[in-house]
Amino acid sequence: MGTRKVLAVVAALALAGCTATPPPPLVPSTPGMTVVPKEKQNEVVVGVDDVKGGYNPHTLANQSTVTTALASLLLPSTFRTDADGSPRADLDLLVGAEVTAAEPYTVTYTLRRDASWSDSAPIAAEDFVYLWQRMREEPGVVDPAGYRLIDDITSREGGKVVEVVFGKPYPGWRSLFRNLLPAHLLKDAPGGWGAALADSFPATAGPFAVRSLDQPRGEIVLERSDRFWEAPPALDRLVLRRASQHDTIEALNSGDAQVALIRADAIATKDIAELAKTTPLTSAVVPRPEVVQLLFRPASPRMQDVRVRTAVMNLLDRDDLIDAGSRSGPSEALRADAQVIPPSKPGYVATMPAKTGDPVQLLTEAGYTRPAGGQWGRDDKPVELTIAAPAGIEPYVTVANRVQRQLSLSGIAARILTTQPNELFGEDLSDTAASNEPVDIAVVPQVDTGDSAAVLASTFGCRPTPQDGGTPIPANLSGFCDQAVQPVIDQALSGQVLLADALETVEPVLWQQAVSMPLFQVADLLVVLPAAQNVTAGAPFAGPLSTARAWRREDR
């Protein structure tokens, strides 16, 4: 982003008198709180945009910077992402993992005997089974396609040897069973899967443990875990504090925070650049595994006709939506011009074609009319589209409002539906939703957990048939299914064709079908003061706090 553009944005906002109600102060004052002198603290304070729940990393509803951070520090994983983006076995949990049979395709995980949850229960096969069953059956989960290839999970040696049997080969198996959850505490818990990690962690298994999680106050305090069986972290405490971007920058300036991880807008980017002139600091853009997309849902009666979907897509000003959602911050440079692979990931190739089809002609052919100066309608009734976004989650609500405004100016009435994220992804966008008002356009994230073939199958693949008449498997969020390209999607998932080759076939169809309009990849800005040592951007999509075990505090 050029300096002139940043200054133009700043000037425009200043002239507009843009103000906002600030969140609570970064360093809250608590009556009777004992303040430890800075030189005696062995902690790092990280300023963040928010700390609100939930914290289940496997649900679309809970995707956030803080969820990713907490999962990396508190939950065990079979594999983690290496610096080059490749999967690396996590030897904190595993003795080993390998494909042990080709027919049926079987992966055997051998777990460390000393790996256990913070309540002393062993990490074992039941944790694998719980995650597999929930990812296979629940709506609104992240990239479930790989889990749905699993036929069975068996165990031996007290659950420490886990054998996962697949119905067909799955070369992306290393992306599975990351961020295991404590099955012994969650499988019968009130509220079920929807309440899992809604506001706390019932048990953890990482280098840190939760000392306090105070959402109203906006602070999460993690302490070195005395139950962790491997080398402990260098820090005694890690503190995540919510603040406005202005207050976070002030806290960096005063030294009250040593690290910041924020979705910076143009003003914050400029302010940090100014701070760098007087305060030694480093900064880096950290892309999240999250692309903001619009889904034009064939599952909705009003959007079943591809002519209507294409017309609505062509009426929208995509550049304006990207500007509004990115707030001219780091995300603006991560325009997503492909349907599956995010811009920051190796293998990304822009595939977006030029617009084709006149919206007025397409809507007219689909049976819609527009009286002079009026709204588009059908059968003498004006049409009103429903645009859904997860309540309180940015940039999705901002983008949804901008979509509504653009459509209104084009003669299409639309209303905004903002519901709680769990309800939106679990009910409103479910193929079993009982709502009388189906969602026509959804502003939602597309998340890449490591295997882009699973992203393709999960986002655009047809719903698999359940085994032996079992629990129905949810359809994808849009309800899209094209039997003509489904064999290619299946072949990419099972490794029969290279993903790049499959995308050459599938992506043109996806654009032609006008089911999804990707906008941009969400990115945070990482700012680090010299007092926080060994802080890096982390492996791709793992986030900076995935390296917090190696962080050190050094006051000079």
Coordinates of C-alpha atoms in Angstrom, one line a residue, residues 72-76 80 92 116-118 123 204-209 223-229 233 549:
S72 CA -1.3 -23.6 19.6
L73 CA -0.3 -23.1 23.3
L74 CA -3.0 -25.2 25.1
L75 CA -4.0 -28.1 22.8
P76 CA -2.0 -31.1 21.6
R80 CA 2.3 -28.7 13.3
D92 CA 5.6 -33.5 22.3
S116 CA -1.6 -36.3 29.3
W117 CA -4.2 -33.6 29.9
S118 CA -3.9 -31.2 32.8
I123 CA -4.2 -38.2 25.7
T204 CA -5.2 -28.3 28.5
A205 CA -2.1 -30.2 27.3
G206 CA 0.6 -27.7 26.4
P207 CA 3.5 -25.6 27.7
F208 CA 1.1 -23.0 29.1
A209 CA -2.0 -23.3 31.3
E223 CA 1.1 -19.3 33.1
R224 CA 3.9 -21.9 32.6
S225 CA 2.3 -25.3 33.0
D226 CA 3.8 -27.5 35.8
R227 CA 2.0 -30.5 34.2
F228 CA 3.7 -30.2 30.9
W229 CA 6.0 -33.2 30.3
P233 CA 8.8 -22.2 28.3
R549 CA 7.4 -21.3 24.2

